[in-house]
């Protein structure tokens, strides 16, 4: 979805905020069922629940791809449709073309546009993405708890560190085939990735159907009393009393009590707040990263996604895996894991601030960012019309850019004042463009070619710097990801691990995954300079952004969200260090200090964990 969101935005003429809503529908699906799946799923046959989820993901993928097969060919806005119907070798006058048919070019498509059903087809993508979110729900909480229950404790960080890089392989290959990659109206095979993902999800569900409900603990693995109780509840040596079916009322009451224990823990809640700020920044950043690379550095959509796959994701995957290995090698406890994760995240944040200094200037677009003479103009003084194109009677709501020989982009050949054209398709060249003549520093020919002018060489060099910063910053961030993830469940009572991970995922999806793409998109929309137009004459997707404003909004919003998280992280680290280094703590409910716990507890520490009473003999983060 992240790789296709820009293409979907263009294909269905959506604003960035609406596209963000479509992207966030995955988290909406998670939100509907994750709390119950995380808790009740742990009491069921977990591999089979995961298999059902995988089948649901496959169905969601197919539903998301369905609109492509029920829609007609993509018709992008252009002033050249009439020209295309003429003789391929004839010379066409863009000015006379508009003067003669200006009233009909924009009206003909409107005749049946009100009855056109394809304009709302994006809803199927939203519903399919929501179904994928529902199907994905059991995979992380039940899968990780299944691993943690039946694997050696020191191997769990390695397994977790290995799973996340594998998950990176999807976005790594999620790039599209390019036809006219530099055109801001170009739409690639956005639907193809959903079909491939659906098939793979369906196939991956099959082996889960044959995994056992429980496995034997490896010999030598440490087991505390709570672990024995969990295994017993899952079918190992069940007593007659425990085999009796429990009433739903009792299960709901148990769920409420468990939820209260987890949320009532101050350290877990503090960690949740810190992670929420981090994830809000991260999700907004990742969702619109391809768009940022396109608009800021002039990269094509396909190249942006491809570069993300080959330059950003491998270092991130390697960092996550190495983070797990480091945890195992140095046998990190909760304090060491928190400290390591905090340092790595802060280094990544510091590296990310360098992005503000490697941006690019705006495209030189006549009448929008520069005057027709080539001088910079403020945003509120832009005007697409000038004396050089006044005789053409051009349409102002169409984006069909041409690049003048003087290096200035014009919104259309008509607005460039071009009199003739030769060739056809991508090879069309316009001549006698009057607006090039008034450029203050241009003395060459007055021709223009289709498509916007490329960015400067300085911008290409800054893009290399941007990529290097991304690689280093992403690697630092990923190094601390596995220790950070382990913090969510390592010190939780075994039967509450799935709930703790599920609750963490629920909060991240509900308060970060859903709103972040929407308000990031709404903020980005405010930087749009030129909106596209639908066949009905309504506002479509944005074609041109103010590069400087886009950079400050996109990067600044992420930095403002992520910055305060480090203050919360300091509070979190102080709390766990104070508690776990104090061996004489006293038992108090709901996250306060407790009595010392058994030396063979799940966290490899000698202190009583917060969040439980002595009578219950429980431990939670």
Coordinates of C-alpha atoms in Angstrom, one line a residue:
X1 CA 0.0 0.0 0.0
X2 CA 2.8 2.4 0.8
X3 CA 4.3 1.8 -2.6
X4 CA 1.1 2.3 -4.4
X5 CA -0.5 5.1 -2.5
X6 CA 0.7 7.8 -4.8
X7 CA -0.5 5.9 -7.9
X8 CA -3.9 5.4 -6.2
X9 CA -4.1 9.1 -5.4
X10 CA -3.6 9.9 -9.1
X11 CA -5.7 7.1 -10.6
X12 CA -8.8 8.1 -8.5
X13 CA -8.0 11.9 -8.3
X14 CA -7.8 11.9 -4.6
X15 CA -6.3 14.5 -2.3
X16 CA -3.4 13.5 -0.1
X17 CA -5.6 13.5 3.0
X18 CA -8.2 11.2 1.4
X19 CA -5.3 8.9 0.2
X20 CA -4.1 8.9 3.8
X21 CA -7.5 7.8 4.9
X22 CA -7.4 4.9 2.4
X23 CA -3.9 4.0 3.7
X24 CA -5.1 4.2 7.3
X25 CA -8.0 1.8 6.7
X26 CA -5.6 -1.1 7.4
X27 CA -5.3 0.2 11.0
X28 CA -9.1 0.6 11.1
X29 CA -9.5 -3.1 10.4
X30 CA -6.9 -3.9 13.1
X31 CA -8.8 -1.7 15.5
X32 CA -12.0 -3.6 15.2
X33 CA -10.7 -6.9 16.4
X34 CA -7.2 -6.7 17.8
X35 CA -7.9 -6.5 21.5
X36 CA -10.2 -9.5 21.5
X37 CA -8.0 -11.5 19.1
X38 CA -4.9 -10.8 21.2
X39 CA -6.6 -12.0 24.4
X40 CA -9.0 -14.7 23.4
X41 CA -6.8 -15.9 20.5
X42 CA -4.2 -16.9 23.0
X43 CA -6.7 -19.3 24.6
X44 CA -7.5 -20.9 21.2
X45 CA -5.5 -22.8 18.6
X46 CA -3.1 -19.9 17.7
X47 CA -1.6 -21.3 14.4
X48 CA -5.1 -21.9 13.0
X49 CA -6.3 -18.4 14.0
X50 CA -3.2 -17.1 12.2
X51 CA -4.2 -19.2 9.1
X52 CA -7.7 -17.7 9.1
X53 CA -6.1 -14.3 9.3
X54 CA -3.9 -15.0 6.3
X55 CA -6.9 -16.2 4.3
X56 CA -8.7 -12.9 5.2
X57 CA -5.6 -10.9 4.1
X58 CA -5.7 -12.7 0.7
X59 CA -9.3 -11.8 0.2
X60 CA -8.6 -8.2 1.2
X61 CA -5.8 -8.0 -1.4
X62 CA -8.1 -9.3 -4.2
X63 CA -10.8 -6.9 -3.2
X64 CA -8.3 -4.0 -3.4
X65 CA -7.2 -4.9 -6.8
X66 CA -10.8 -5.5 -8.1
X67 CA -11.5 -1.9 -9.3
X68 CA -8.8 -2.1 -11.9
X69 CA -10.7 -4.9 -13.7
X70 CA -14.0 -2.9 -13.7
X71 CA -12.7 0.5 -14.7
X72 CA -11.9 1.7 -18.2
X73 CA -8.5 3.0 -19.4
X74 CA -6.9 5.7 -17.3
X75 CA -7.6 9.1 -19.0
X76 CA -5.4 11.8 -17.6
X77 CA -6.1 15.4 -18.1
X78 CA -4.4 16.9 -21.2
X79 CA -4.9 19.5 -23.9
X80 CA -3.7 17.1 -26.6
X81 CA -6.6 14.6 -26.9
X82 CA -8.0 16.4 -29.9
X83 CA -4.5 16.7 -31.4
X84 CA -4.0 13.0 -31.0
X85 CA -7.0 12.3 -33.2
X86 CA -5.5 14.3 -36.0
X87 CA -3.0 13.1 -38.6
X88 CA 0.2 12.0 -36.8
X89 CA 2.4 13.9 -39.2
X90 CA 0.3 17.1 -39.4
X91 CA 1.4 20.3 -37.8
X92 CA -0.9 21.5 -35.0
X93 CA -1.2 24.9 -33.6
X94 CA -1.9 24.7 -29.8
X95 CA -3.3 28.2 -29.8
X96 CA -5.8 27.7 -32.6
X97 CA -6.6 24.3 -31.1
X98 CA -7.8 25.9 -27.9
X99 CA -9.4 28.8 -29.5
X100 CA -11.6 26.6 -31.7
X101 CA -12.5 23.8 -29.3
X102 CA -11.9 25.3 -25.9
X103 CA -15.6 25.2 -25.1
X104 CA -16.0 21.6 -26.0
X105 CA -12.7 20.0 -24.9
X106 CA -13.7 20.4 -21.3
X107 CA -17.4 19.9 -21.8
X108 CA -17.5 16.6 -23.8
X109 CA -16.2 14.4 -21.1
X110 CA -18.7 15.9 -18.6
X111 CA -21.7 14.6 -20.6
X112 CA -21.6 11.2 -18.9
X113 CA -19.3 12.0 -16.0
X114 CA -22.1 12.3 -13.4
X115 CA -23.1 8.7 -14.1
X116 CA -19.5 7.4 -14.1
X117 CA -19.3 4.8 -11.3
X118 CA -15.5 4.6 -11.3
X119 CA -15.1 7.8 -9.4
X120 CA -16.0 6.0 -6.2
X121 CA -14.1 2.8 -6.9
X122 CA -11.5 3.8 -4.4
X123 CA -13.9 2.7 -1.7
X124 CA -13.3 -0.9 -2.6
X125 CA -9.6 -0.3 -2.0
X126 CA -10.4 1.1 1.4
X127 CA -12.6 -1.9 2.3
X128 CA -10.1 -4.3 1.0
X129 CA -7.3 -2.7 2.9
X130 CA -9.5 -2.8 6.0
X131 CA -10.1 -6.5 5.5
X132 CA -6.3 -7.0 5.2
X133 CA -6.0 -5.2 8.5
X134 CA -8.5 -7.6 10.1
X135 CA -6.6 -10.5 8.7
X136 CA -3.2 -9.3 9.9
X137 CA -4.5 -8.8 13.4
X138 CA -3.6 -12.2 14.9
X139 CA -0.2 -12.6 13.2
X140 CA 2.0 -10.4 15.4
X141 CA 0.5 -10.9 18.9
X142 CA -0.3 -14.6 18.6
X143 CA 2.8 -15.4 16.5
X144 CA 5.2 -13.7 18.8
X145 CA 3.7 -15.1 21.9
X146 CA 3.7 -18.6 20.3
X147 CA 7.4 -18.2 19.7
X148 CA 8.1 -16.8 23.1
X149 CA 6.3 -19.6 24.8
X150 CA 8.0 -22.5 23.1
X151 CA 11.5 -21.2 22.2
X152 CA 14.5 -20.7 24.4
X153 CA 14.4 -17.4 26.1
X154 CA 17.7 -16.2 24.7
X155 CA 16.7 -17.1 21.2
X156 CA 13.5 -15.0 21.1
X157 CA 15.2 -11.7 20.2
X158 CA 17.0 -13.4 17.3
X159 CA 13.7 -14.8 16.0
X160 CA 11.9 -11.5 16.3
X161 CA 14.9 -9.8 14.7
X162 CA 14.7 -12.2 11.8
X163 CA 11.0 -11.8 11.2
X164 CA 10.9 -8.1 10.7
X165 CA 13.6 -8.0 7.9
X166 CA 11.6 -10.7 6.1
X167 CA 8.5 -8.5 6.4
X168 CA 10.6 -5.7 4.7
X169 CA 10.8 -7.8 1.5
X170 CA 7.3 -6.8 0.5
X171 CA 7.9 -3.1 0.2
X172 CA 11.3 -3.9 -1.1
X173 CA 9.8 -5.4 -4.3
X174 CA 6.7 -3.2 -4.3
X175 CA 7.7 -1.0 -7.2
X176 CA 6.0 -0.5 -10.5
X177 CA 7.0 -0.8 -14.2
X178 CA 7.7 2.6 -15.7
X179 CA 6.3 3.9 -19.0
X180 CA 6.5 7.7 -18.7
X181 CA 8.1 8.0 -15.3
X182 CA 8.7 11.8 -15.2
X183 CA 5.1 12.7 -15.8
X184 CA 3.2 13.7 -12.7
X185 CA 0.0 12.2 -14.1
X186 CA 1.5 8.8 -14.8
X187 CA -0.2 5.8 -13.1
X188 CA 1.6 2.5 -13.0
X189 CA 0.4 -1.0 -12.2
X190 CA -0.8 -0.2 -8.7
X191 CA -3.1 -3.2 -8.6
X192 CA -0.4 -5.8 -9.5
X193 CA 1.2 -5.9 -6.0
X194 CA -2.2 -6.6 -4.4
X195 CA -2.7 -9.6 -6.6
X196 CA 0.8 -11.0 -5.8
X197 CA 0.3 -10.3 -2.1
X198 CA -3.1 -12.0 -2.2
X199 CA -1.6 -15.2 -3.7
X200 CA 1.3 -15.2 -1.3
X201 CA -1.0 -14.7 1.7
X202 CA -3.2 -17.5 0.6
X203 CA -0.3 -19.9 0.2
X204 CA 1.3 -18.9 3.5
X205 CA -1.9 -19.7 5.3
X206 CA -1.8 -23.4 4.4
X207 CA 1.2 -24.5 6.5
X208 CA -0.3 -22.7 9.6
X209 CA -3.2 -25.1 9.4
X210 CA -0.9 -28.0 10.3
X211 CA 1.1 -26.5 13.2
X212 CA 0.3 -28.0 16.6
X213 CA -1.5 -26.0 19.3
X214 CA 1.4 -26.3 21.6
X215 CA 5.1 -27.4 21.4
X216 CA 7.4 -28.8 24.0
X217 CA 9.8 -26.4 25.7
X218 CA 13.4 -27.0 24.7
X219 CA 15.4 -28.7 27.4
X220 CA 17.2 -26.3 29.6
X221 CA 14.8 -23.5 29.0
X222 CA 13.8 -21.6 32.1
X223 CA 10.2 -22.0 33.3
X224 CA 8.6 -20.1 36.0
X225 CA 5.4 -21.0 37.7
X226 CA 3.4 -18.7 35.5
X227 CA 4.8 -20.4 32.4
X228 CA 3.7 -23.8 33.8
X229 CA 0.2 -22.4 34.3
X230 CA 0.1 -21.1 30.8
X231 CA 1.2 -24.4 29.3
X232 CA -1.3 -26.2 31.4
X233 CA -4.1 -23.9 30.2
X234 CA -3.1 -24.7 26.6
X235 CA -3.6 -28.5 27.1
X236 CA -0.6 -29.9 28.8
X237 CA -1.7 -32.0 31.7
X238 CA -5.0 -30.3 32.1
X239 CA -6.9 -31.0 35.3
X240 CA -10.6 -32.0 35.2
X241 CA -11.5 -28.6 36.7
X242 CA -9.7 -26.6 34.0
X243 CA -11.3 -28.6 31.1
X244 CA -14.7 -27.2 32.0
X245 CA -15.9 -24.6 29.4
X246 CA -15.9 -21.1 30.8
X247 CA -18.8 -18.7 30.5
X248 CA -18.4 -15.7 28.3
X249 CA -19.3 -13.5 31.3
X250 CA -16.3 -14.9 33.2
X251 CA -14.0 -14.6 30.2
X252 CA -15.0 -10.9 29.7
X253 CA -14.5 -10.2 33.4
X254 CA -11.1 -11.9 33.2
X255 CA -10.3 -9.8 30.1
X256 CA -11.3 -6.6 31.9
X257 CA -9.1 -7.5 34.9
X258 CA -6.1 -8.4 32.7
X259 CA -6.5 -5.2 30.7
X260 CA -6.7 -3.2 33.9
X261 CA -3.4 -4.8 35.1
X262 CA -1.6 -4.0 32.0
X263 CA -2.8 -0.4 31.6
X264 CA -2.5 0.3 35.3
X265 CA 1.2 -0.2 35.2
X266 CA 3.0 3.1 35.1
X267 CA 6.0 1.9 33.2
X268 CA 4.1 0.2 30.5
X269 CA 1.8 3.3 30.1
X270 CA 4.8 5.6 29.9
X271 CA 6.5 3.4 27.3
X272 CA 3.2 3.4 25.4
X273 CA 3.1 7.2 25.3
X274 CA 6.7 7.4 24.1
X275 CA 6.1 4.8 21.4
X276 CA 3.0 6.6 20.2
X277 CA 4.8 9.8 19.5
X278 CA 7.6 7.9 17.7
X279 CA 5.1 5.9 15.6
X280 CA 3.0 8.9 14.6
X281 CA 6.1 10.5 13.2
X282 CA 7.4 7.3 11.6
X283 CA 4.1 6.3 9.9
X284 CA 3.5 9.8 8.5
X285 CA 7.1 9.9 7.2
X286 CA 6.9 6.5 5.6
X287 CA 3.5 7.0 4.0
X288 CA 4.5 10.1 2.0
X289 CA 8.2 9.3 1.5
X290 CA 7.7 8.4 -2.2
X291 CA 5.8 11.6 -2.8
X292 CA 8.5 13.6 -1.0
X293 CA 11.2 12.1 -3.2
X294 CA 9.1 12.9 -6.3
X295 CA 8.2 16.5 -5.5
X296 CA 11.5 17.5 -3.8
X297 CA 14.1 15.8 -6.0
X298 CA 12.2 15.2 -9.2
X299 CA 12.3 11.4 -9.1
X300 CA 9.7 9.3 -10.8
X301 CA 7.3 7.3 -8.7
X302 CA 8.7 4.0 -9.8
X303 CA 12.3 5.1 -9.1
X304 CA 11.4 6.5 -5.7
X305 CA 9.8 3.2 -4.6
X306 CA 12.7 1.2 -6.1
X307 CA 15.3 3.3 -4.4
X308 CA 13.4 2.9 -1.1
X309 CA 13.5 -0.8 -1.6
X310 CA 17.2 -1.1 -2.4
X311 CA 18.7 1.7 -0.2
X312 CA 16.5 2.1 2.8
X313 CA 14.9 -1.3 3.6
X314 CA 18.1 -3.5 3.5
X315 CA 19.9 -1.4 6.2
X316 CA 16.7 -1.3 8.3
X317 CA 16.3 -5.1 8.0
X318 CA 20.0 -5.6 8.8
X319 CA 19.7 -3.3 11.8
X320 CA 16.7 -5.1 13.2
X321 CA 18.4 -8.5 12.9
X322 CA 21.7 -7.2 14.4
X323 CA 19.7 -5.7 17.2
X324 CA 18.4 -9.1 18.1
X325 CA 21.8 -10.6 17.9
X326 CA 23.3 -7.9 20.2
X327 CA 20.5 -8.6 22.7
X328 CA 21.4 -12.3 22.8
X329 CA 25.2 -11.8 22.8
X330 CA 25.2 -9.4 25.7
X331 CA 22.2 -10.9 27.5
X332 CA 20.5 -7.6 27.8
X333 CA 18.0 -7.1 30.6
X334 CA 15.2 -4.6 30.6
X335 CA 17.4 -1.7 31.7
X336 CA 20.1 -2.4 29.1
X337 CA 17.5 -2.9 26.4
X338 CA 15.8 0.4 27.2
X339 CA 19.1 2.3 27.3
X340 CA 20.3 0.8 24.0
X341 CA 17.0 1.5 22.2
X342 CA 16.9 5.1 23.5
X343 CA 20.5 5.9 22.3
X344 CA 19.9 4.4 18.8
X345 CA 16.6 6.2 18.4
X346 CA 18.2 9.6 19.4
X347 CA 21.1 9.1 16.9
X348 CA 18.5 8.4 14.2
X349 CA 16.6 11.5 15.1
X350 CA 19.8 13.7 15.0
X351 CA 20.6 12.3 11.6
X352 CA 17.1 13.0 10.3
X353 CA 17.4 16.7 11.1
X354 CA 20.1 16.9 8.4
X355 CA 17.3 16.4 5.8
X356 CA 16.3 20.1 6.2
X357 CA 19.7 21.1 4.7
X358 CA 19.6 18.9 1.6
X359 CA 16.4 20.0 -0.1
X360 CA 15.9 21.4 -3.6
X361 CA 14.4 24.7 -4.8
X362 CA 11.0 24.9 -6.6
X363 CA 10.5 23.9 -10.2
X364 CA 10.7 27.0 -12.3
X365 CA 7.1 27.1 -13.6
X366 CA 6.1 30.2 -15.5
X367 CA 3.3 32.1 -13.8
X368 CA 3.4 30.0 -10.6
X369 CA 6.9 30.0 -9.1
X370 CA 8.6 32.4 -11.5
X371 CA 7.3 35.1 -13.8
X372 CA 7.3 34.7 -17.5
X373 CA 10.5 36.8 -17.5
X374 CA 12.1 34.1 -15.3
X375 CA 12.1 36.1 -12.0
X376 CA 10.9 34.5 -8.7
X377 CA 7.5 35.6 -7.6
X378 CA 5.7 35.1 -4.3
X379 CA 2.9 32.5 -4.1
X380 CA 0.0 34.9 -3.8
X381 CA 1.1 36.9 -6.9
X382 CA 1.1 34.0 -9.3
X383 CA -0.8 34.3 -12.6
X384 CA -0.8 31.9 -15.5
X385 CA -1.8 34.5 -18.1
X386 CA 0.5 37.0 -19.7
X387 CA 0.6 39.1 -22.9
X388 CA 2.6 36.4 -24.6
X389 CA -0.3 33.9 -24.4
X390 CA -3.3 36.2 -24.3
X391 CA -4.1 35.5 -27.9
X392 CA -4.5 31.8 -27.3
X393 CA -7.4 31.7 -24.9
X394 CA -5.9 28.8 -22.9
X395 CA -7.6 26.7 -20.3
X396 CA -6.1 27.3 -16.9
X397 CA -7.4 24.2 -15.1
X398 CA -5.4 21.7 -17.1
X399 CA -1.9 20.4 -16.2
X400 CA -0.1 19.4 -19.4
X401 CA 3.4 20.8 -18.8
X402 CA 6.1 21.5 -21.4
X403 CA 9.7 22.3 -20.9
X404 CA 11.0 25.3 -22.7
X405 CA 14.4 25.4 -24.2
X406 CA 15.2 28.2 -21.7
X407 CA 14.8 25.7 -18.8
X408 CA 11.4 27.1 -17.6
X409 CA 8.4 24.8 -17.3
X410 CA 5.1 26.0 -18.7
X411 CA 1.7 24.6 -17.6
X412 CA 0.8 23.8 -21.1
X413 CA 2.0 24.4 -24.7
X414 CA -0.9 26.9 -25.1
X415 CA 0.2 28.9 -22.0
X416 CA 3.7 28.9 -23.5
X417 CA 2.3 30.7 -26.5
X418 CA 3.5 28.0 -28.9
X419 CA 2.3 28.3 -32.5
X420 CA 3.2 25.0 -34.2
X421 CA 4.1 21.5 -33.3
X422 CA 5.7 18.5 -35.0
X423 CA 5.8 14.8 -34.1
X424 CA 3.4 12.9 -31.9
X425 CA 3.2 11.3 -28.5
X426 CA 6.2 11.7 -26.3
X427 CA 8.2 12.9 -29.3
X428 CA 6.1 16.0 -29.8
X429 CA 8.1 19.3 -30.1
X430 CA 6.4 22.7 -30.0
X431 CA 7.9 25.6 -31.9
X432 CA 7.4 29.4 -32.1
X433 CA 6.6 29.7 -28.4
X434 CA 6.2 33.4 -27.8
X435 CA 6.6 33.2 -24.1
X436 CA 10.1 32.0 -24.4
X437 CA 11.0 35.3 -26.2
X438 CA 10.2 37.5 -23.2
X439 CA 12.5 35.5 -20.9
X440 CA 15.1 38.1 -19.6
X441 CA 18.1 35.8 -20.0
X442 CA 17.3 33.7 -23.0
X443 CA 18.5 34.2 -26.6
X444 CA 18.2 30.6 -28.0
X445 CA 15.5 28.9 -29.9
X446 CA 11.8 29.1 -28.9
X447 CA 10.9 25.5 -28.8
X448 CA 9.5 23.3 -26.0
X449 CA 9.1 19.6 -25.4
X450 CA 6.5 17.6 -23.5
X451 CA 6.9 17.1 -19.8
X452 CA 8.3 19.4 -17.0
X453 CA 12.0 20.4 -17.0
X454 CA 14.3 18.3 -14.8
X455 CA 15.7 19.5 -11.6
X456 CA 19.2 21.1 -11.5
X457 CA 22.5 19.3 -11.0
X458 CA 22.7 20.6 -7.4
X459 CA 19.4 18.9 -6.7
X460 CA 20.7 15.6 -8.0
X461 CA 23.7 15.9 -5.7
X462 CA 21.5 16.8 -2.7
X463 CA 19.5 13.7 -3.5
X464 CA 22.6 11.6 -3.0
X465 CA 23.2 13.2 0.4
X466 CA 19.5 12.6 1.3
X467 CA 19.9 8.9 0.4
X468 CA 23.1 8.6 2.5
X469 CA 21.4 10.2 5.5
X470 CA 18.4 7.9 5.1
X471 CA 20.6 4.8 5.1
X472 CA 22.6 5.8 8.2
X473 CA 19.6 7.1 10.1
X474 CA 17.4 4.1 9.2
X475 CA 20.2 1.7 10.4
X476 CA 20.5 3.4 13.8
X477 CA 16.7 3.4 14.2
X478 CA 16.4 -0.3 13.3
X479 CA 19.2 -1.3 15.7
X480 CA 17.1 -0.2 18.6
X481 CA 13.8 -1.6 17.2
X482 CA 14.1 -5.2 18.5
X483 CA 15.1 -4.2 22.1
X484 CA 12.2 -1.7 22.0
X485 CA 9.8 -4.4 20.8
X486 CA 11.0 -6.8 23.5
X487 CA 10.2 -4.2 26.1
X488 CA 6.5 -4.6 25.3
X489 CA 6.2 -8.2 26.5
X490 CA 9.5 -9.5 28.1
X491 CA 8.5 -8.7 31.6
X492 CA 4.8 -9.4 31.2
X493 CA 3.2 -12.5 32.9
X494 CA 3.2 -15.2 30.2
X495 CA -0.6 -15.4 29.8
X496 CA -0.7 -11.6 29.4
X497 CA 2.1 -11.3 26.7
X498 CA -0.3 -11.6 23.8
X499 CA -2.6 -9.0 25.4
X500 CA 0.3 -6.6 26.0
X501 CA 1.6 -6.9 22.5
X502 CA -1.9 -6.7 21.1
X503 CA -2.8 -3.7 23.2
X504 CA 0.5 -2.0 22.1
X505 CA -0.4 -2.6 18.5
X506 CA -4.0 -1.5 19.0
X507 CA -2.9 1.9 20.4
X508 CA -0.3 2.4 17.7
X509 CA -2.8 1.6 15.0
X510 CA -5.7 3.6 16.5
X511 CA -3.9 6.7 17.6
X512 CA -1.0 6.7 15.1
X513 CA -1.7 4.5 12.1
X514 CA -5.1 5.9 11.3
X515 CA -4.8 9.7 12.0
X516 CA -1.1 10.2 11.1
X517 CA -1.5 9.7 7.3
X518 CA -4.6 11.9 7.3
X519 CA -3.2 14.9 9.1
X520 CA 0.2 14.5 7.3
X521 CA -1.7 14.5 4.0
X522 CA -3.9 17.5 5.0
X523 CA -0.7 19.4 5.9
X524 CA 0.9 18.5 2.6
X525 CA -2.2 19.5 0.6
X526 CA -1.7 23.0 2.0
X527 CA 1.5 23.3 0.0
X528 CA 0.0 22.5 -3.4
X529 CA 0.5 25.0 -6.1
X530 CA -1.4 23.4 -8.9
X531 CA -4.4 21.1 -8.6
X532 CA -5.4 18.7 -11.3
X533 CA -8.9 18.5 -12.8
X534 CA -11.3 15.6 -13.1
X535 CA -13.4 14.9 -16.1
X536 CA -16.3 16.6 -14.3
X537 CA -14.3 19.7 -13.7
X538 CA -13.8 19.1 -10.0
X539 CA -10.5 19.3 -8.2
X540 CA -8.4 16.2 -8.6
X541 CA -4.9 15.2 -7.3
X542 CA -2.2 17.8 -6.8
X543 CA 0.2 18.1 -9.7
X544 CA 2.8 20.6 -8.3
X545 CA 3.9 21.4 -4.8
X546 CA 5.8 24.3 -3.3
X547 CA 9.1 22.4 -2.7
X548 CA 10.3 24.6 0.2
X549 CA 7.0 24.6 2.0
X550 CA 6.6 20.8 1.3
X551 CA 10.0 20.1 2.9
X552 CA 9.4 22.1 6.0
X553 CA 5.8 20.8 6.6
X554 CA 6.7 17.1 5.9
X555 CA 10.0 17.0 7.8
X556 CA 9.0 19.6 10.5
X557 CA 5.8 17.8 11.5
X558 CA 7.6 14.6 11.9
X559 CA 10.4 16.2 14.0
X560 CA 7.8 18.0 16.2
X561 CA 6.1 14.8 17.0
X562 CA 9.2 12.8 17.6
X563 CA 11.1 15.3 19.7
X564 CA 9.0 15.2 22.8
X565 CA 9.1 11.4 22.8
X566 CA 12.7 11.5 24.1
X567 CA 11.6 13.5 27.2
X568 CA 9.0 10.7 27.9
X569 CA 11.8 8.1 27.2
X570 CA 14.0 9.7 29.9
X571 CA 11.1 9.4 32.3
X572 CA 10.6 5.8 31.3
X573 CA 14.2 4.9 31.7
X574 CA 14.4 6.6 35.1
X575 CA 11.4 4.7 36.3
X576 CA 12.7 1.2 35.3
X577 CA 16.2 2.0 36.5
X578 CA 14.9 3.1 39.9
X579 CA 12.6 0.1 40.3
X580 CA 14.8 -2.7 39.1
X581 CA 17.9 -1.5 40.9
X582 CA 16.0 -1.2 44.2
X583 CA 15.9 -4.6 45.7
X584 CA 14.1 -3.5 48.8
X585 CA 10.9 -2.2 47.1
X586 CA 7.6 -2.6 48.8
X587 CA 4.4 -4.1 47.2
X588 CA 1.9 -1.6 45.9
X589 CA -0.8 -2.2 43.3
X590 CA -1.0 -0.8 39.8
X591 CA 2.5 -0.1 38.7
X592 CA 4.0 0.7 42.1
X593 CA 7.0 -1.1 43.6
X594 CA 6.5 -4.7 44.7
X595 CA 8.3 -7.3 46.7
X596 CA 11.3 -9.1 45.3
X597 CA 10.3 -11.8 42.9
X598 CA 11.6 -15.3 42.2
X599 CA 15.2 -15.4 40.9
X600 CA 14.1 -17.5 37.9
X601 CA 11.5 -15.1 36.6
X602 CA 10.9 -14.4 33.0
X603 CA 12.9 -11.2 32.9
X604 CA 16.2 -12.6 34.3
X605 CA 16.1 -10.0 37.1
X606 CA 16.0 -10.4 40.9
X607 CA 13.4 -7.7 41.6
X608 CA 9.7 -7.9 41.8
X609 CA 8.0 -6.5 38.7
X610 CA 5.4 -3.7 39.0
X611 CA 1.8 -4.1 38.3
X612 CA 0.7 -7.1 40.5
X613 CA 0.0 -8.1 44.0
X614 CA 1.8 -10.7 46.0
X615 CA -1.3 -12.8 46.4
X616 CA -1.6 -13.2 42.6
X617 CA 2.1 -13.9 42.2
X618 CA 2.1 -12.1 38.9
X619 CA 4.5 -10.0 36.9
X620 CA 3.8 -7.4 34.3
X621 CA 5.8 -4.7 32.7

